[in-house]
mmCIF file of C-alpha atoms in Angstrom:
data_model
loop_
_atom_site.group_PDB
_atom_site.id
_atom_site.type_symbol
_atom_site.label_atom_id
_atom_site.label_comp_id
_atom_site.label_asym_id
_atom_site.label_seq_id
_atom_site.Cartn_x
_atom_site.Cartn_y
_atom_site.Cartn_z
ATOM 1 C CA MET B 201 -162.734 -97.914 11.937
ATOM 2 C CA ILE B 202 -160.523 -99.962 9.673
ATOM 3 C CA SER B 203 -158.590 -102.751 11.445
ATOM 4 C CA PRO B 204 -154.800 -103.335 11.535
ATOM 5 C CA ARG B 205 -155.272 -106.539 9.534
ATOM 6 C CA THR B 206 -157.266 -104.770 6.837
ATOM 7 C CA THR B 207 -154.675 -101.980 6.803
ATOM 8 C CA GLU B 208 -151.910 -104.490 6.095
ATOM 9 C CA ARG B 209 -153.914 -106.292 3.387
ATOM 10 C CA TRP B 210 -154.697 -102.974 1.717
ATOM 11 C CA ALA B 211 -151.022 -101.974 1.766
ATOM 12 C CA ILE B 212 -149.919 -105.339 0.336
ATOM 13 C CA GLN B 213 -152.469 -105.035 -2.468
ATOM 14 C CA ILE B 214 -151.095 -101.597 -3.427
ATOM 15 C CA LEU B 215 -147.480 -102.754 -3.316
ATOM 16 C CA GLU B 216 -148.236 -105.809 -5.442
ATOM 17 C CA SER B 217 -149.976 -103.557 -7.969
ATOM 18 C CA ILE B 218 -146.911 -101.306 -8.110
ATOM 19 C CA HIS B 219 -144.714 -104.345 -8.704
ATOM 20 C CA GLN B 220 -146.965 -105.365 -11.615
ATOM 21 C CA MET B 221 -146.778 -101.808 -13.048
ATOM 22 C CA ARG B 222 -150.529 -101.260 -12.868
ATOM 23 C CA PHE B 223 -150.969 -98.772 -10.054
ATOM 24 C CA ALA B 224 -151.382 -95.003 -10.039
ATOM 25 C CA GLU B 225 -151.951 -92.985 -6.883
ATOM 26 C CA ASP B 226 -155.714 -92.519 -6.508
ATOM 27 C CA SER B 227 -158.218 -90.574 -4.410
ATOM 28 C CA ARG B 228 -157.904 -92.930 -1.429
ATOM 29 C CA VAL B 229 -154.159 -93.650 -1.461
ATOM 30 C CA GLU B 230 -151.172 -91.379 -0.791
ATOM 31 C CA LEU B 231 -147.571 -92.539 -1.334
ATOM 32 C CA LYS B 232 -144.600 -90.840 0.322
ATOM 33 C CA ARG B 233 -140.896 -91.648 -0.100
ATOM 34 C CA ALA B 234 -140.064 -89.951 3.204
ATOM 35 C CA TRP B 235 -141.817 -88.723 6.309
ATOM 36 C CA PRO B 236 -143.059 -85.135 5.670
ATOM 37 C CA ASP B 237 -142.574 -82.259 8.086
ATOM 38 C CA SER B 238 -145.386 -82.000 10.614
ATOM 39 C CA TYR B 239 -147.271 -79.029 9.143
ATOM 40 C CA SER B 240 -147.066 -80.323 5.556
ATOM 41 C CA MET B 241 -148.366 -83.687 6.696
ATOM 42 C CA ALA B 242 -151.185 -82.081 8.700
ATOM 43 C CA ARG B 243 -152.305 -80.024 5.704
ATOM 44 C CA ARG B 244 -152.095 -82.951 3.255
ATOM 45 C CA LEU B 245 -153.794 -85.324 5.682
ATOM 46 C CA ALA B 246 -156.619 -82.840 6.310
ATOM 47 C CA GLY B 247 -157.041 -82.155 2.589
ATOM 48 C CA HIS B 248 -157.058 -85.855 1.751
ATOM 49 C CA GLY B 249 -159.546 -86.597 4.524
ATOM 50 C CA ASN B 250 -161.860 -83.736 3.518
ATOM 51 C CA ALA B 251 -161.974 -84.839 -0.108
ATOM 52 C CA ALA B 252 -162.500 -88.527 0.750
ATOM 53 C CA GLY B 253 -166.206 -88.131 1.433
ATOM 54 C CA GLY B 254 -166.149 -90.180 4.632
ATOM 55 C CA SER B 255 -164.194 -93.119 3.137
ATOM 56 C CA ASP B 256 -161.098 -94.529 4.810
ATOM 57 C CA ILE B 257 -157.821 -93.417 3.241
ATOM 58 C CA LEU B 258 -154.395 -95.068 3.197
ATOM 59 C CA TRP B 259 -150.948 -93.498 3.471
ATOM 60 C CA LEU B 260 -147.852 -95.543 2.637
ATOM 61 C CA ILE B 261 -144.599 -94.025 3.895
ATOM 62 C CA GLY B 262 -141.412 -95.296 2.257
ATOM 63 C CA VAL B 263 -143.115 -96.172 -1.051
ATOM 64 C CA ASP B 264 -142.620 -94.722 -4.530
ATOM 65 C CA GLU B 265 -145.256 -95.056 -7.265
ATOM 66 C CA LYS B 266 -142.690 -96.447 -9.737
ATOM 67 C CA GLU B 267 -140.022 -98.046 -7.552
ATOM 68 C CA GLY B 268 -142.163 -99.585 -4.837
ATOM 69 C CA ILE B 269 -140.543 -99.766 -1.393
ATOM 70 C CA VAL B 270 -137.652 -97.337 -0.947
ATOM 71 C CA GLU B 271 -135.450 -96.686 2.027
ATOM 72 C CA ILE B 272 -136.721 -93.909 4.292
ATOM 73 C CA GLU B 273 -133.712 -91.584 4.502
ATOM 74 C CA SER B 274 -134.555 -90.294 7.959
ATOM 75 C CA GLY B 275 -135.272 -93.808 9.251
ATOM 76 C CA PHE B 276 -138.536 -95.150 10.612
ATOM 77 C CA PRO B 277 -140.331 -92.564 12.759
ATOM 78 C CA ASP B 278 -142.007 -93.436 16.025
ATOM 79 C CA LEU B 279 -145.652 -92.602 15.328
ATOM 80 C CA ALA B 280 -146.366 -92.257 19.036
ATOM 81 C CA ASP B 281 -144.018 -89.253 18.953
ATOM 82 C CA GLU B 282 -144.654 -87.949 15.426
ATOM 83 C CA MET B 283 -148.438 -88.008 15.095
ATOM 84 C CA PRO B 284 -149.068 -85.654 18.064
ATOM 85 C CA LYS B 285 -146.758 -83.167 16.304
ATOM 86 C CA VAL B 286 -148.962 -83.454 13.238
ATOM 87 C CA PHE B 287 -152.272 -83.243 15.073
ATOM 88 C CA LYS B 288 -151.298 -80.096 17.003
ATOM 89 C CA PHE B 289 -151.938 -78.158 13.783
ATOM 90 C CA PHE B 290 -155.581 -79.291 13.672
ATOM 91 C CA ASP B 291 -158.283 -76.956 14.934
ATOM 92 C CA GLY B 292 -160.949 -79.200 16.443
ATOM 93 C CA PRO B 293 -161.029 -82.956 15.819
ATOM 94 C CA SER B 294 -158.151 -84.713 14.134
ATOM 95 C CA PRO B 295 -158.623 -88.020 12.277
ATOM 96 C CA SER B 296 -158.137 -91.344 14.045
ATOM 97 C CA PHE B 297 -155.806 -93.856 12.450
ATOM 98 C CA VAL B 298 -154.379 -97.381 12.507
ATOM 99 C CA ASP B 299 -150.711 -97.902 11.621
ATOM 100 C CA ARG B 300 -148.874 -101.034 10.583
ATOM 101 C CA ILE B 301 -145.318 -101.922 9.588
ATOM 102 C CA VAL B 302 -145.545 -103.995 6.389
ATOM 103 C CA GLU B 303 -142.604 -106.320 5.736
ATOM 104 C CA PHE B 304 -141.398 -107.372 2.274
ATOM 105 C CA GLU B 305 -138.224 -109.048 1.049
ATOM 106 C CA LYS B 306 -137.042 -105.755 -0.431
ATOM 107 C CA GLY B 307 -137.760 -103.834 2.749
ATOM 108 C CA ARG B 308 -140.575 -102.489 4.818
ATOM 109 C CA CYS B 309 -142.883 -99.498 4.829
ATOM 110 C CA ILE B 310 -145.337 -97.799 7.156
ATOM 111 C CA ALA B 311 -149.043 -98.173 6.340
ATOM 112 C CA ILE B 312 -151.392 -95.675 7.973
ATOM 113 C CA ALA B 313 -155.141 -96.153 7.470
ATOM 114 C CA VAL B 314 -157.108 -93.043 8.404
ATOM 115 C CA ASP B 315 -160.765 -92.722 9.434
ATOM 116 C CA THR B 316 -162.230 -89.526 7.912
ATOM 117 C CA THR B 317 -165.611 -89.712 9.673
ATOM 118 C CA PHE B 318 -165.144 -86.422 11.552
ATOM 119 C CA ALA B 319 -164.425 -84.254 8.512
ATOM 120 C CA PRO B 320 -164.301 -81.340 7.857
ATOM 121 C CA PHE B 321 -160.769 -81.027 9.195
ATOM 122 C CA VAL B 322 -159.350 -77.554 9.744
ATOM 123 C CA VAL B 323 -155.651 -76.711 10.128
ATOM 124 C CA ARG B 324 -154.009 -73.556 11.384
ATOM 125 C CA ASN B 325 -151.241 -71.744 9.556
ATOM 126 C CA PRO B 326 -148.098 -71.701 11.785
ATOM 127 C CA GLU B 327 -146.780 -68.640 9.917
ATOM 128 C CA HIS B 328 -149.832 -66.506 10.611
ATOM 129 C CA GLY B 329 -148.749 -63.373 12.453
ATOM 130 C CA LYS B 330 -145.085 -64.314 12.105
ATOM 131 C CA SER B 331 -144.283 -63.857 8.434
ATOM 132 C CA LYS B 332 -145.342 -61.048 6.102
ATOM 133 C CA GLY B 333 -148.069 -62.053 3.682
ATOM 134 C CA HIS B 334 -149.457 -64.918 5.791
ATOM 135 C CA VAL B 335 -152.901 -63.414 6.442
ATOM 136 C CA ILE B 336 -154.773 -66.723 6.650
ATOM 137 C CA ASP B 337 -155.101 -68.075 10.178
ATOM 138 C CA PHE B 338 -157.130 -71.255 9.583
ATOM 139 C CA GLU B 339 -157.754 -73.265 6.411
ATOM 140 C CA ILE B 340 -159.977 -76.094 5.197
ATOM 141 C CA PRO B 341 -157.553 -77.920 2.855
ATOM 142 C CA TRP B 342 -158.755 -79.983 -0.106
ATOM 143 C CA ARG B 343 -156.927 -82.633 -2.121
ATOM 144 C CA SER B 344 -157.401 -82.160 -5.862
ATOM 145 C CA GLY B 345 -155.480 -84.787 -7.834
ATOM 146 C CA SER B 346 -152.100 -84.905 -6.132
ATOM 147 C CA ARG B 347 -152.024 -81.293 -4.939
ATOM 148 C CA ILE B 348 -153.472 -79.599 -1.872
ATOM 149 C CA ARG B 349 -155.387 -76.339 -2.095
ATOM 150 C CA SER B 350 -158.030 -74.521 -0.076
ATOM 151 C CA ALA B 351 -161.556 -75.896 -0.397
ATOM 152 C CA ARG B 352 -164.009 -74.063 -2.643
ATOM 153 C CA ARG B 353 -167.506 -73.047 -1.547
ATOM 154 C CA ASP B 354 -169.253 -76.009 -3.256
ATOM 155 C CA GLU B 355 -166.790 -78.435 -1.671
ATOM 156 C CA ILE B 356 -167.391 -76.968 1.800
ATOM 157 C CA ILE B 357 -171.161 -77.251 1.251
ATOM 158 C CA ARG B 358 -170.704 -80.880 0.260
ATOM 159 C CA LEU B 359 -168.689 -81.545 3.421
ATOM 160 C CA LEU B 360 -171.263 -79.924 5.688
ATOM 161 C CA ALA B 361 -174.248 -81.410 3.885
ATOM 162 C CA THR B 362 -173.096 -85.030 4.002
ATOM 163 C CA ASP B 363 -174.122 -85.669 7.607
ATOM 164 C CA PHE B 364 -177.580 -84.222 7.053
ATOM 165 C CA THR B 365 -178.571 -85.436 3.586
ATOM 166 C CA SER B 366 -176.801 -88.748 3.178
ATOM 167 C CA PRO B 367 -179.610 -91.314 3.555
ATOM 168 C CA ASP B 368 -179.798 -94.456 5.635
ATOM 169 C CA ILE B 369 -179.807 -97.517 3.401
ATOM 170 C CA GLU B 370 -180.342 -101.048 4.692
ATOM 171 C CA VAL B 371 -180.083 -104.316 2.780
ATOM 172 C CA LEU B 372 -183.098 -106.501 3.591
ATOM 173 C CA LYS B 373 -182.208 -109.546 1.538
ATOM 174 C CA ALA B 374 -180.036 -110.451 -1.417
ATOM 175 C CA SER B 375 -179.079 -113.410 -3.534
ATOM 176 C CA ILE B 376 -176.784 -114.388 -6.362
ATOM 177 C CA THR B 377 -177.481 -117.375 -8.594
ATOM 178 C CA SER B 378 -175.870 -118.872 -11.689
ATOM 179 C CA SER B 379 -177.994 -119.173 -14.811
ATOM 180 C CA ALA B 380 -175.749 -120.473 -17.617
ATOM 181 C CA MET B 381 -172.141 -121.149 -18.569
ATOM 182 C CA ALA B 382 -170.362 -120.373 -21.839
ATOM 183 C CA ALA B 383 -166.769 -119.791 -22.985
ATOM 184 C CA GLY B 384 -165.371 -120.389 -19.508
ATOM 185 C CA LYS B 385 -167.663 -117.841 -17.865
ATOM 186 C CA MET B 386 -170.580 -118.272 -15.500
ATOM 187 C CA PHE B 387 -173.537 -115.964 -16.132
ATOM 188 C CA CYS B 388 -175.127 -114.838 -12.874
ATOM 189 C CA GLN B 389 -178.201 -113.035 -11.609
ATOM 190 C CA LEU B 390 -177.853 -110.627 -8.673
ATOM 191 C CA GLU B 391 -180.869 -109.404 -6.687
ATOM 192 C CA ILE B 392 -180.900 -107.024 -3.721
ATOM 193 C CA GLU B 393 -183.895 -105.760 -1.799
ATOM 194 C CA PHE B 394 -183.187 -102.664 0.304
ATOM 195 C CA TYR B 395 -184.843 -99.959 2.394
ATOM 196 C CA ILE B 396 -183.779 -96.358 1.859
ATOM 197 C CA MET B 397 -184.611 -93.472 4.192
ATOM 198 C CA PRO B 398 -183.722 -89.833 3.337
ATOM 199 C CA LEU B 399 -182.611 -87.949 6.447
ATOM 200 C CA SER B 400 -184.096 -84.653 5.332
ATOM 201 C CA GLU B 401 -187.462 -83.536 3.962
ATOM 202 C CA THR B 402 -185.854 -82.649 0.631
ATOM 203 C CA ARG B 403 -186.340 -85.330 -1.993
ATOM 204 C CA LEU B 404 -183.257 -87.357 -2.798
ATOM 205 C CA GLU B 405 -182.085 -87.161 -6.420
ATOM 206 C CA LEU B 406 -179.743 -89.921 -7.652
ATOM 207 C CA PRO B 407 -178.498 -89.446 -11.247
ATOM 208 C CA LEU B 408 -178.114 -92.815 -12.979
ATOM 209 C CA HIS B 409 -174.845 -91.873 -14.661
ATOM 210 C CA ARG B 410 -173.257 -91.480 -11.219
ATOM 211 C CA ILE B 411 -174.230 -94.943 -9.975
ATOM 212 C CA GLN B 412 -171.465 -97.533 -10.085
ATOM 213 C CA GLY B 413 -171.727 -101.212 -9.200
ATOM 214 C CA ALA B 414 -169.020 -103.766 -8.484
ATOM 215 C CA LEU B 415 -168.728 -107.326 -7.127
ATOM 216 C CA LYS B 416 -165.726 -109.052 -5.488
ATOM 217 C CA PRO B 417 -165.382 -112.782 -4.715
ATOM 218 C CA ASP B 418 -163.987 -113.687 -1.294
ATOM 219 C CA ILE B 419 -161.019 -115.503 -2.876
ATOM 220 C CA SER B 420 -159.687 -112.386 -4.622
ATOM 221 C CA ASP B 421 -159.080 -108.660 -4.204
ATOM 222 C CA ASP B 422 -160.213 -107.968 -7.777
ATOM 223 C CA TRP B 423 -163.566 -106.263 -8.372
ATOM 224 C CA PHE B 424 -165.834 -107.112 -11.304
ATOM 225 C CA LYS B 425 -167.655 -104.057 -12.629
ATOM 226 C CA ILE B 426 -171.431 -104.430 -12.846
ATOM 227 C CA ARG B 427 -172.307 -102.691 -16.097
ATOM 228 C CA ASP B 428 -176.028 -103.427 -16.558
ATOM 229 C CA PHE B 429 -178.361 -103.122 -13.603
ATOM 230 C CA ASN B 430 -182.030 -102.294 -13.016
ATOM 231 C CA PHE B 431 -183.687 -100.348 -10.199
ATOM 232 C CA ARG B 432 -187.367 -100.324 -9.330
ATOM 233 C CA GLY B 433 -189.646 -99.708 -6.384
ATOM 234 C CA LEU B 434 -190.436 -103.000 -4.701
ATOM 235 C CA TYR B 435 -194.205 -102.659 -4.997
ATOM 236 C CA SER B 436 -194.433 -100.553 -8.144
ATOM 237 C CA GLY B 437 -193.789 -100.970 -11.831
ATOM 238 C CA GLU B 438 -191.090 -98.462 -12.743
ATOM 239 C CA LEU B 439 -187.993 -99.927 -14.374
ATOM 240 C CA THR B 440 -184.794 -98.638 -15.906
ATOM 241 C CA THR B 441 -181.739 -100.330 -17.333
ATOM 242 C CA ILE B 442 -178.247 -98.846 -17.368
ATOM 243 C CA GLY B 443 -176.221 -99.805 -20.395
ATOM 244 C CA GLY B 444 -179.228 -101.159 -22.268
ATOM 245 C CA SER B 445 -182.756 -100.168 -23.236
ATOM 246 C CA ARG B 446 -184.578 -97.924 -20.767
ATOM 247 C CA GLN B 447 -188.214 -97.983 -19.788
ATOM 248 C CA PHE B 448 -190.269 -95.972 -17.318
ATOM 249 C CA ARG B 449 -193.620 -96.363 -15.584
ATOM 250 C CA ARG B 450 -194.513 -94.088 -12.688
ATOM 251 C CA SER B 451 -195.293 -95.682 -9.327
ATOM 252 C CA ALA B 452 -198.625 -95.127 -7.605
ATOM 253 C CA ASP B 453 -197.219 -93.815 -4.317
ATOM 254 C CA GLU B 454 -194.347 -91.850 -5.958
ATOM 255 C CA LYS B 455 -191.986 -92.624 -3.075
ATOM 256 C CA PHE B 456 -189.406 -94.245 -5.325
ATOM 257 C CA ILE B 457 -189.436 -92.928 -8.911
ATOM 258 C CA VAL B 458 -187.105 -94.136 -11.653
ATOM 259 C CA THR B 459 -186.741 -92.263 -14.941
ATOM 260 C CA SER B 460 -184.283 -92.537 -17.802
ATOM 261 C CA SER B 461 -182.061 -89.949 -16.086
ATOM 262 C CA GLY B 462 -182.218 -90.826 -12.397
ATOM 263 C CA ILE B 463 -183.903 -92.070 -9.254
ATOM 264 C CA THR B 464 -185.958 -89.841 -6.952
ATOM 265 C CA VAL B 465 -186.629 -90.950 -3.369
ATOM 266 C CA MET B 466 -189.431 -88.962 -1.744
ATOM 267 C CA ALA B 467 -189.694 -90.794 1.587
ATOM 268 C CA GLY B 468 -188.640 -93.963 3.341
ATOM 269 C CA THR B 469 -189.406 -96.849 0.994
ATOM 270 C CA LYS B 470 -188.257 -100.211 -0.280
ATOM 271 C CA GLY B 471 -186.309 -100.590 -3.488
ATOM 272 C CA HIS B 472 -185.038 -103.437 -5.587
ATOM 273 C CA VAL B 473 -181.964 -103.774 -7.792
ATOM 274 C CA THR B 474 -181.188 -106.625 -10.189
ATOM 275 C CA ALA B 475 -178.118 -107.197 -12.328
ATOM 276 C CA LYS B 476 -176.790 -109.725 -14.801
ATOM 277 C CA LEU B 477 -173.050 -110.267 -14.990
ATOM 278 C CA SER B 478 -170.460 -112.852 -15.977
ATOM 279 C CA ILE B 479 -167.753 -114.273 -13.694
ATOM 280 C CA PRO B 480 -164.939 -116.677 -14.645
ATOM 281 C CA GLU B 481 -166.194 -120.218 -14.123
ATOM 282 C CA ASP B 482 -163.334 -121.284 -11.842
ATOM 283 C CA THR B 483 -163.866 -118.174 -9.679
ATOM 284 C CA TRP B 484 -167.576 -118.934 -9.304
ATOM 285 C CA HIS B 485 -166.973 -122.540 -8.236
ATOM 286 C CA ILE B 486 -164.223 -121.706 -5.700
ATOM 287 C CA ALA B 487 -165.762 -118.614 -4.130
ATOM 288 C CA ASN B 488 -168.085 -119.022 -1.152
ATOM 289 C CA SER B 489 -169.336 -115.442 -0.966
ATOM 290 C CA PHE B 490 -169.254 -112.144 -2.821
ATOM 291 C CA ASP B 491 -168.956 -108.545 -1.622
ATOM 292 C CA VAL B 492 -171.273 -106.187 -3.498
ATOM 293 C CA LEU B 493 -170.911 -102.410 -3.703
ATOM 294 C CA PHE B 494 -173.182 -99.846 -5.320
ATOM 295 C CA SER B 495 -171.877 -96.270 -5.032
ATOM 296 C CA PHE B 496 -174.225 -93.285 -5.339
ATOM 297 C CA GLU B 497 -173.789 -89.515 -5.474
ATOM 298 C CA ALA B 498 -176.879 -87.608 -4.390
ATOM 299 C CA GLY B 499 -178.007 -84.232 -5.627
ATOM 300 C CA ARG B 500 -176.141 -81.197 -6.875
ATOM 301 C CA GLU B 501 -173.654 -81.458 -4.011
ATOM 302 C CA ARG B 502 -172.845 -85.053 -5.090
ATOM 303 C CA ILE B 503 -173.184 -86.411 -1.552
ATOM 304 C CA PRO B 504 -171.614 -89.894 -1.601
ATOM 305 C CA PHE B 505 -173.107 -92.993 0.009
ATOM 306 C CA ASP B 506 -172.981 -96.726 -0.626
ATOM 307 C CA LEU B 507 -175.206 -99.788 -0.686
ATOM 308 C CA THR B 508 -173.037 -102.703 0.438
ATOM 309 C CA CYS B 509 -173.505 -106.313 1.463
ATOM 310 C CA SER B 510 -171.775 -109.671 1.443
ATOM 311 C CA ILE B 511 -173.745 -112.478 -0.208
ATOM 312 C CA ASP B 512 -173.157 -116.134 0.599
ATOM 313 C CA LYS B 513 -174.030 -118.336 -2.359
ATOM 314 C CA ASN B 514 -176.067 -120.588 -0.093
ATOM 315 C CA ALA B 515 -177.265 -118.426 2.760
ATOM 316 C CA GLY B 516 -178.225 -115.074 1.207
ATOM 317 C CA ALA B 517 -177.068 -111.643 2.292
ATOM 318 C CA ALA B 518 -175.201 -110.346 5.313
ATOM 319 C CA PRO B 519 -175.535 -106.502 5.371
#
């Protein structure tokens, strides 16, 4: 579960981005000028949590996408009183959360970080049986862009499949080293050795075009996109490059197969990823460690999971 300190840092980052006119509400962040009514909040919270794919989400109350912090007309609610009113509309588990009051010179807002681990979330319709036309009793809401609608069949399958098909992935060791400097940038080599274990007997298909990599130094909240990276089985010869030339040689055991279109994992096996990237020279010299994130979407249902670690420049990786 996300911590109060992380919640506050996340909120500050969003508010600073708004101030610099470079923020748009995204899939993990919801901005509200005022506190919604309990049912509307329950439905939006459930829809946001269902669509988040297990990631933490952040709600900022008293914040506008263009204006930043605005005064909450109804005043600051007491979450100890208000959240039970919201959660009473949930059928089954409701999400856990951490809240924080974030203070700025212009004012303050409420930051609510929400753990979506127990999705799918189901809400009941309070008008069912009371108003004509309200035939739906329970709903699985889904956030699509900025609107909330009922989840489609493929989205429900994705929700239910995540717990069963999302693999275990463990970083065994990792390193990042500098190789050359030019034009104020340090050119670096990233290497990660990992173990991946599918949790079902079905082979795990990972399309290459859905893999995204990013690196963040500990002195900044900015992520550097990793554009060119290679995957291969640790003890086999297959190799592919994203963003550059692509090659393929089939492995002997066929547990970890890389082609020009994707990765196939047949059973628990070791893998290896390398990447070359450039980082501003001053950032490289000041930073002590780097957070690394590779995001995957598996199969037709696009089941999300991540490979993450923090790499100390001197001591290697901390999964």
